[in-house]
Amino acid sequence: SQQGEEDPQALSIQEGENATMNCSYKTSINNLQWYRQNSGRGLVHLILIRSNEREKHSGRLRVTLDTSKKSSSLLITASRAADTASYFCATDYRTSGSRLTFGEGTQLTVNP
Amino acid sequence: NAGVTQTPKFQVLKTGQSMTLQCAQDMNHEYMSWYRQDPGMGLRLIHYSVGAGITDQGEVPNGYNVSRSTTEDFPLRLLSAAPSQTSVYFCATCGRTQETQYFGPGTRLLVL
């Protein structure tokens, strides 16, 4: 399986703190993506990082990619209660056409 | 624009019954896919389509059929429902870059 694995499975922090989630995968990828899922809802795309990129920022989000270690991390700075959700990494290992393989997710709880 | 819509939102079936989960998109995306999400797990790809008239199997295709007669619609059929198919089903589309996926709100299916 080429499924990504997230770590930790669950994370509970206080508002204002930073949250870091990690993702590891098994084979070479075209890109890696992070998605967010609020309870009972569909997934929403957050950020995409390509295999030739090492770091990417979007607002309070920072994603890093280490292809030598086959790992990625998602950092959410200055967390808010509204950031409470499940976060999934997804690896795209096809060179043409998107077929995403999802990890099992990290459940983030931000306490007010 | 409605984006990606799914119907029904919730369905209860008895073992052996058949049904079709509907997915429609108004973004003119060529790529569409179906995933299932089981409790505490990531998403697993069931079937996908790279354009009208073209479909292919994903990771867990058994027990499901799909067709793609138009760009807009990608229905998922369960011919004989089984309790193991109890899950939340998500439809997703992908644009021209075939990278970022856009998810529908999901259909929650319970098979008794």
PDB file of C-alpha atoms in Angstrom:
ATOM      1  CA  SER A   1       0.000   0.000   0.000  1.00  0.00           C
ATOM      2  CA  GLN A   2       1.160   3.528  -0.745  1.00  0.00           C
ATOM      3  CA  GLN A   3      -1.028   4.996   1.908  1.00  0.00           C
ATOM      4  CA  GLY A   4       0.329   7.850   3.960  1.00  0.00           C
ATOM      5  CA  GLU A   5       0.437   7.602   7.704  1.00  0.00           C
ATOM      6  CA  GLU A   6      -0.290  10.570   9.908  1.00  0.00           C
ATOM      7  CA  ASP A   7       1.164  11.197  13.312  1.00  0.00           C
ATOM      8  CA  PRO A   8      -0.217  11.831  15.858  1.00  0.00           C
ATOM      9  CA  GLN A   9      -3.653  10.263  15.486  1.00  0.00           C
ATOM     10  CA  ALA A  10      -5.075  12.888  17.841  1.00  0.00           C
ATOM     11  CA  LEU A  11      -3.798  16.233  19.074  1.00  0.00           C
ATOM     12  CA  SER A  12      -5.334  18.529  21.669  1.00  0.00           C
ATOM     13  CA  ILE A  13      -3.966  22.042  22.206  1.00  0.00           C
ATOM     14  CA  GLN A  14      -4.986  25.414  23.582  1.00  0.00           C
ATOM     15  CA  GLU A  15      -6.021  28.317  21.418  1.00  0.00           C
ATOM     16  CA  GLY A  16      -3.022  30.337  20.343  1.00  0.00           C
ATOM     17  CA  GLU A  17      -0.623  27.395  20.362  1.00  0.00           C
ATOM     18  CA  ASN A  18       0.915  25.912  17.237  1.00  0.00           C
ATOM     19  CA  ALA A  19      -0.165  22.506  15.948  1.00  0.00           C
ATOM     20  CA  THR A  20       2.159  20.210  14.033  1.00  0.00           C
ATOM     21  CA  MET A  21       1.019  17.120  12.178  1.00  0.00           C
ATOM     22  CA  ASN A  22       3.274  14.702  10.332  1.00  0.00           C
ATOM     23  CA  CYS A  23       2.754  12.436   7.372  1.00  0.00           C
ATOM     24  CA  SER A  24       4.950   9.636   6.053  1.00  0.00           C
ATOM     25  CA  TYR A  25       4.560   7.787   2.774  1.00  0.00           C
ATOM     26  CA  LYS A  26       6.159   4.834   1.050  1.00  0.00           C
ATOM     27  CA  THR A  27       6.947   5.532  -2.606  1.00  0.00           C
ATOM     28  CA  SER A  28       7.966   8.408  -4.847  1.00  0.00           C
ATOM     29  CA  ILE A  29       5.242  10.965  -5.331  1.00  0.00           C
ATOM     30  CA  ASN A  30       4.242  13.665  -7.779  1.00  0.00           C
ATOM     31  CA  ASN A  31       2.836  15.889  -5.058  1.00  0.00           C
ATOM     32  CA  LEU A  32       1.496  15.757  -1.519  1.00  0.00           C
ATOM     33  CA  GLN A  33      -1.660  17.503  -0.415  1.00  0.00           C
ATOM     34  CA  TRP A  34      -3.281  18.329   2.902  1.00  0.00           C
ATOM     35  CA  TYR A  35      -7.033  18.326   3.371  1.00  0.00           C
ATOM     36  CA  ARG A  36      -9.251  19.333   6.239  1.00  0.00           C
ATOM     37  CA  GLN A  37     -12.544  17.695   7.232  1.00  0.00           C
ATOM     38  CA  ASN A  38     -14.954  19.196   9.684  1.00  0.00           C
ATOM     39  CA  SER A  39     -17.197  16.714  11.461  1.00  0.00           C
ATOM     40  CA  GLY A  40     -19.871  15.362   9.139  1.00  0.00           C
ATOM     41  CA  ARG A  41     -18.608  17.287   6.124  1.00  0.00           C
ATOM     42  CA  GLY A  42     -16.626  16.657   2.976  1.00  0.00           C
ATOM     43  CA  LEU A  43     -12.916  17.280   2.650  1.00  0.00           C
ATOM     44  CA  VAL A  44     -11.577  20.707   1.790  1.00  0.00           C
ATOM     45  CA  HIS A  45      -8.237  21.199   0.079  1.00  0.00           C
ATOM     46  CA  LEU A  46      -5.741  23.222   2.112  1.00  0.00           C
ATOM     47  CA  ILE A  47      -2.399  23.169   0.362  1.00  0.00           C
ATOM     48  CA  LEU A  48      -0.393  21.241  -2.234  1.00  0.00           C
ATOM     49  CA  ILE A  49       3.359  20.813  -2.307  1.00  0.00           C
ATOM     50  CA  ARG A  50       5.138  19.337  -5.301  1.00  0.00           C
ATOM     51  CA  SER A  51       7.957  16.826  -5.109  1.00  0.00           C
ATOM     52  CA  ASN A  52      10.526  19.453  -6.141  1.00  0.00           C
ATOM     53  CA  GLU A  53       9.442  21.866  -3.407  1.00  0.00           C
ATOM     54  CA  ARG A  54      10.651  21.815   0.183  1.00  0.00           C
ATOM     55  CA  GLU A  55       8.405  24.330   1.912  1.00  0.00           C
ATOM     56  CA  LYS A  56       5.199  26.170   1.210  1.00  0.00           C
ATOM     57  CA  HIS A  57       3.122  28.725   3.094  1.00  0.00           C
ATOM     58  CA  SER A  58      -0.531  29.673   2.965  1.00  0.00           C
ATOM     59  CA  GLY A  59      -1.798  32.060   5.621  1.00  0.00           C
ATOM     60  CA  ARG A  60      -1.264  30.358   8.992  1.00  0.00           C
ATOM     61  CA  LEU A  61      -0.320  27.085   7.304  1.00  0.00           C
ATOM     62  CA  ARG A  62       3.222  25.935   6.645  1.00  0.00           C
ATOM     63  CA  VAL A  63       3.956  22.664   4.895  1.00  0.00           C
ATOM     64  CA  THR A  64       7.337  21.032   4.517  1.00  0.00           C
ATOM     65  CA  LEU A  65       8.319  18.080   2.376  1.00  0.00           C
ATOM     66  CA  ASP A  66      11.386  15.887   2.763  1.00  0.00           C
ATOM     67  CA  THR A  67      11.468  13.468  -0.154  1.00  0.00           C
ATOM     68  CA  SER A  68      14.604  11.736   1.147  1.00  0.00           C
ATOM     69  CA  LYS A  69      12.729  10.776   4.306  1.00  0.00           C
ATOM     70  CA  LYS A  70       9.401  10.447   2.508  1.00  0.00           C
ATOM     71  CA  SER A  71       7.720  12.679   5.031  1.00  0.00           C
ATOM     72  CA  SER A  72       5.791  15.922   5.282  1.00  0.00           C
ATOM     73  CA  SER A  73       4.614  18.121   8.097  1.00  0.00           C
ATOM     74  CA  LEU A  74       1.741  20.578   8.424  1.00  0.00           C
ATOM     75  CA  LEU A  75       2.134  23.414  10.895  1.00  0.00           C
ATOM     76  CA  ILE A  76      -0.835  25.546  11.902  1.00  0.00           C
ATOM     77  CA  THR A  77       0.321  28.646  13.754  1.00  0.00           C
ATOM     78  CA  ALA A  78      -1.681  30.592  16.325  1.00  0.00           C
ATOM     79  CA  SER A  79      -4.451  28.010  16.332  1.00  0.00           C
ATOM     80  CA  ARG A  80      -8.088  28.909  16.807  1.00  0.00           C
ATOM     81  CA  ALA A  81     -11.048  26.913  18.070  1.00  0.00           C
ATOM     82  CA  ALA A  82     -12.369  26.957  14.494  1.00  0.00           C
ATOM     83  CA  ASP A  83      -9.316  24.936  13.408  1.00  0.00           C
ATOM     84  CA  THR A  84     -10.783  21.926  15.222  1.00  0.00           C
ATOM     85  CA  ALA A  85     -11.136  19.263  12.514  1.00  0.00           C
ATOM     86  CA  SER A  86      -9.521  16.172  11.059  1.00  0.00           C
ATOM     87  CA  TYR A  87      -6.517  16.749   8.832  1.00  0.00           C
ATOM     88  CA  PHE A  88      -5.520  14.302   6.129  1.00  0.00           C
ATOM     89  CA  CYS A  89      -2.446  14.072   3.982  1.00  0.00           C
ATOM     90  CA  ALA A  90      -2.884  12.659   0.500  1.00  0.00           C
ATOM     91  CA  THR A  91      -0.169  11.531  -1.848  1.00  0.00           C
ATOM     92  CA  ASP A  92      -0.444  11.755  -5.607  1.00  0.00           C
ATOM     93  CA  TYR A  93       1.958   9.266  -7.118  1.00  0.00           C
ATOM     94  CA  ARG A  94       0.809   9.383 -10.713  1.00  0.00           C
ATOM     95  CA  THR A  95       2.557  11.576 -13.256  1.00  0.00           C
ATOM     96  CA  SER A  96      -0.667  12.238 -15.119  1.00  0.00           C
ATOM     97  CA  GLY A  97      -4.134  12.191 -13.679  1.00  0.00           C
ATOM     98  CA  SER A  98      -4.790  12.537 -10.003  1.00  0.00           C
ATOM     99  CA  ARG A  99      -5.228   9.445  -7.920  1.00  0.00           C
ATOM    100  CA  LEU A 100      -4.878  10.415  -4.333  1.00  0.00           C
ATOM    101  CA  THR A 101      -4.026   7.991  -1.553  1.00  0.00           C
ATOM    102  CA  PHE A 102      -5.166   9.262   1.830  1.00  0.00           C
ATOM    103  CA  GLY A 103      -3.774   8.692   5.263  1.00  0.00           C
ATOM    104  CA  GLU A 104      -5.951   7.968   8.274  1.00  0.00           C
ATOM    105  CA  GLY A 105      -5.891  11.541   9.514  1.00  0.00           C
ATOM    106  CA  THR A 106      -5.054  13.517  12.615  1.00  0.00           C
ATOM    107  CA  GLN A 107      -7.923  14.715  14.775  1.00  0.00           C
ATOM    108  CA  LEU A 108      -7.038  18.183  16.008  1.00  0.00           C
ATOM    109  CA  THR A 109      -8.920  19.719  18.910  1.00  0.00           C
ATOM    110  CA  VAL A 110      -8.246  23.355  19.766  1.00  0.00           C
ATOM    111  CA  ASN A 111      -9.589  24.272  23.169  1.00  0.00           C
ATOM    112  CA  PRO A 112     -10.750  27.867  23.704  1.00  0.00           C
TER     113      PRO A 112
ATOM    114  CA  ASN B   1     -22.177  27.459  -8.923  1.00  0.00           C
ATOM    115  CA  ALA B   2     -23.184  24.489  -6.793  1.00  0.00           C
ATOM    116  CA  GLY B   3     -19.814  22.743  -7.139  1.00  0.00           C
ATOM    117  CA  VAL B   4     -20.142  19.050  -6.360  1.00  0.00           C
ATOM    118  CA  THR B   5     -23.526  17.809  -5.190  1.00  0.00           C
ATOM    119  CA  GLN B   6     -24.451  14.384  -3.867  1.00  0.00           C
ATOM    120  CA  THR B   7     -27.817  12.777  -3.272  1.00  0.00           C
ATOM    121  CA  PRO B   8     -29.173  11.393  -1.072  1.00  0.00           C
ATOM    122  CA  LYS B   9     -27.543  12.715   2.086  1.00  0.00           C
ATOM    123  CA  PHE B  10     -28.531   9.653   4.066  1.00  0.00           C
ATOM    124  CA  GLN B  11     -29.887   6.228   3.105  1.00  0.00           C
ATOM    125  CA  VAL B  12     -30.790   3.045   4.925  1.00  0.00           C
ATOM    126  CA  LEU B  13     -30.829  -0.185   2.930  1.00  0.00           C
ATOM    127  CA  LYS B  14     -31.527  -3.806   3.693  1.00  0.00           C
ATOM    128  CA  THR B  15     -29.002  -6.442   2.711  1.00  0.00           C
ATOM    129  CA  GLY B  16     -29.482  -7.367  -0.942  1.00  0.00           C
ATOM    130  CA  GLN B  17     -31.181  -4.148  -1.995  1.00  0.00           C
ATOM    131  CA  SER B  18     -29.785  -2.047  -4.781  1.00  0.00           C
ATOM    132  CA  MET B  19     -29.415   1.690  -5.052  1.00  0.00           C
ATOM    133  CA  THR B  20     -27.620   4.436  -6.900  1.00  0.00           C
ATOM    134  CA  LEU B  21     -25.715   7.249  -5.267  1.00  0.00           C
ATOM    135  CA  GLN B  22     -25.820  10.357  -7.393  1.00  0.00           C
ATOM    136  CA  CYS B  23     -22.973  12.794  -7.970  1.00  0.00           C
ATOM    137  CA  ALA B  24     -23.159  15.872 -10.141  1.00  0.00           C
ATOM    138  CA  GLN B  25     -20.750  18.729 -10.781  1.00  0.00           C
ATOM    139  CA  ASP B  26     -21.072  22.020 -12.609  1.00  0.00           C
ATOM    140  CA  MET B  27     -17.366  22.873 -12.770  1.00  0.00           C
ATOM    141  CA  ASN B  28     -16.770  21.218 -16.151  1.00  0.00           C
ATOM    142  CA  HIS B  29     -14.138  18.969 -14.625  1.00  0.00           C
ATOM    143  CA  GLU B  30     -13.073  15.903 -16.568  1.00  0.00           C
ATOM    144  CA  TYR B  31     -11.867  13.817 -13.629  1.00  0.00           C
ATOM    145  CA  MET B  32     -14.365  12.409 -11.130  1.00  0.00           C
ATOM    146  CA  SER B  33     -13.971   9.816  -8.432  1.00  0.00           C
ATOM    147  CA  TRP B  34     -15.761   7.987  -5.647  1.00  0.00           C
ATOM    148  CA  TYR B  35     -14.297   7.321  -2.212  1.00  0.00           C
ATOM    149  CA  ARG B  36     -15.575   5.597   0.867  1.00  0.00           C
ATOM    150  CA  GLN B  37     -14.652   6.645   4.383  1.00  0.00           C
ATOM    151  CA  ASP B  38     -15.010   4.270   7.297  1.00  0.00           C
ATOM    152  CA  PRO B  39     -14.900   5.374  10.957  1.00  0.00           C
ATOM    153  CA  GLY B  40     -11.490   6.591  12.020  1.00  0.00           C
ATOM    154  CA  MET B  41     -10.000   5.954   8.602  1.00  0.00           C
ATOM    155  CA  GLY B  42      -8.911   7.896   5.618  1.00  0.00           C
ATOM    156  CA  LEU B  43     -10.596   7.728   2.252  1.00  0.00           C
ATOM    157  CA  ARG B  44     -10.281   4.761  -0.067  1.00  0.00           C
ATOM    158  CA  LEU B  45     -10.773   5.102  -3.799  1.00  0.00           C
ATOM    159  CA  ILE B  46     -13.590   2.985  -5.262  1.00  0.00           C
ATOM    160  CA  HIS B  47     -13.794   3.999  -8.947  1.00  0.00           C
ATOM    161  CA  TYR B  48     -12.728   6.959 -10.995  1.00  0.00           C
ATOM    162  CA  SER B  49     -13.250   8.455 -14.422  1.00  0.00           C
ATOM    163  CA  VAL B  50     -10.949  10.641 -16.503  1.00  0.00           C
ATOM    164  CA  GLY B  51     -13.720  11.706 -18.846  1.00  0.00           C
ATOM    165  CA  ALA B  52     -17.100  10.827 -20.311  1.00  0.00           C
ATOM    166  CA  GLY B  53     -17.213   7.193 -21.401  1.00  0.00           C
ATOM    167  CA  ILE B  54     -14.063   6.230 -19.452  1.00  0.00           C
ATOM    168  CA  THR B  55     -14.030   4.581 -16.035  1.00  0.00           C
ATOM    169  CA  ASP B  56     -11.509   2.580 -14.069  1.00  0.00           C
ATOM    170  CA  GLN B  57     -11.209   0.743 -10.787  1.00  0.00           C
ATOM    171  CA  GLY B  58      -9.643   2.124  -7.663  1.00  0.00           C
ATOM    172  CA  GLU B  59      -8.477   0.421  -4.511  1.00  0.00           C
ATOM    173  CA  VAL B  60     -11.806  -1.103  -3.382  1.00  0.00           C
ATOM    174  CA  PRO B  61     -14.070  -1.577  -6.448  1.00  0.00           C
ATOM    175  CA  ASN B  62     -15.801  -4.847  -5.544  1.00  0.00           C
ATOM    176  CA  GLY B  63     -19.561  -4.541  -5.103  1.00  0.00           C
ATOM    177  CA  TYR B  64     -19.769  -1.207  -6.935  1.00  0.00           C
ATOM    178  CA  ASN B  65     -20.418  -0.203 -10.536  1.00  0.00           C
ATOM    179  CA  VAL B  66     -20.033   3.182 -12.196  1.00  0.00           C
ATOM    180  CA  SER B  67     -20.755   4.782 -15.537  1.00  0.00           C
ATOM    181  CA  ARG B  68     -19.913   8.164 -17.021  1.00  0.00           C
ATOM    182  CA  SER B  69     -22.270   9.087 -19.834  1.00  0.00           C
ATOM    183  CA  THR B  70     -21.863  12.841 -19.349  1.00  0.00           C
ATOM    184  CA  THR B  71     -19.161  15.134 -17.997  1.00  0.00           C
ATOM    185  CA  GLU B  72     -21.488  16.338 -15.235  1.00  0.00           C
ATOM    186  CA  ASP B  73     -22.700  13.075 -13.695  1.00  0.00           C
ATOM    187  CA  PHE B  74     -20.945  10.094 -12.163  1.00  0.00           C
ATOM    188  CA  PRO B  75     -23.383   7.734 -10.413  1.00  0.00           C
ATOM    189  CA  LEU B  76     -22.242   4.920  -8.138  1.00  0.00           C
ATOM    190  CA  ARG B  77     -24.361   1.774  -8.117  1.00  0.00           C
ATOM    191  CA  LEU B  78     -24.625  -0.856  -5.432  1.00  0.00           C
ATOM    192  CA  LEU B  79     -26.214  -3.890  -7.066  1.00  0.00           C
ATOM    193  CA  SER B  80     -26.693  -5.973  -3.907  1.00  0.00           C
ATOM    194  CA  ALA B  81     -25.927  -4.071  -0.729  1.00  0.00           C
ATOM    195  CA  ALA B  82     -23.998  -5.751   2.079  1.00  0.00           C
ATOM    196  CA  PRO B  83     -23.433  -4.590   5.681  1.00  0.00           C
ATOM    197  CA  SER B  84     -19.732  -4.174   4.833  1.00  0.00           C
ATOM    198  CA  GLN B  85     -20.759  -1.335   2.525  1.00  0.00           C
ATOM    199  CA  THR B  86     -22.004   0.728   5.450  1.00  0.00           C
ATOM    200  CA  SER B  87     -19.891   3.836   5.103  1.00  0.00           C
ATOM    201  CA  VAL B  88     -19.813   7.482   4.115  1.00  0.00           C
ATOM    202  CA  TYR B  89     -19.359   7.952   0.390  1.00  0.00           C
ATOM    203  CA  PHE B  90     -17.701  10.985  -1.120  1.00  0.00           C
ATOM    204  CA  CYS B  91     -17.622  12.069  -4.714  1.00  0.00           C
ATOM    205  CA  ALA B  92     -14.787  14.310  -5.874  1.00  0.00           C
ATOM    206  CA  THR B  93     -13.792  16.126  -9.044  1.00  0.00           C
ATOM    207  CA  CYS B  94     -10.491  17.384 -10.320  1.00  0.00           C
ATOM    208  CA  GLY B  95      -9.766  20.227 -12.680  1.00  0.00           C
ATOM    209  CA  ARG B  96      -7.545  20.545 -15.695  1.00  0.00           C
ATOM    210  CA  THR B  97      -4.329  20.410 -13.695  1.00  0.00           C
ATOM    211  CA  GLN B  98      -5.601  17.121 -12.300  1.00  0.00           C
ATOM    212  CA  GLU B  99      -4.193  17.918  -8.897  1.00  0.00           C
ATOM    213  CA  THR B 100      -6.502  19.496  -6.326  1.00  0.00           C
ATOM    214  CA  GLN B 101      -9.705  17.564  -5.717  1.00  0.00           C
ATOM    215  CA  TYR B 102     -13.058  19.118  -4.801  1.00  0.00           C
ATOM    216  CA  PHE B 103     -15.298  17.001  -2.626  1.00  0.00           C
ATOM    217  CA  GLY B 104     -19.047  16.738  -2.329  1.00  0.00           C
ATOM    218  CA  PRO B 105     -20.749  16.761   1.095  1.00  0.00           C
ATOM    219  CA  GLY B 106     -21.038  12.980   1.251  1.00  0.00           C
ATOM    220  CA  THR B 107     -23.751  10.320   1.419  1.00  0.00           C
ATOM    221  CA  ARG B 108     -24.084   8.389   4.647  1.00  0.00           C
ATOM    222  CA  LEU B 109     -25.171   4.803   3.899  1.00  0.00           C
ATOM    223  CA  LEU B 110     -26.340   2.249   6.447  1.00  0.00           C
ATOM    224  CA  VAL B 111     -26.887  -1.337   5.311  1.00  0.00           C
ATOM    225  CA  LEU B 112     -28.807  -3.504   7.747  1.00  0.00           C
TER     226      LEU B 112
END
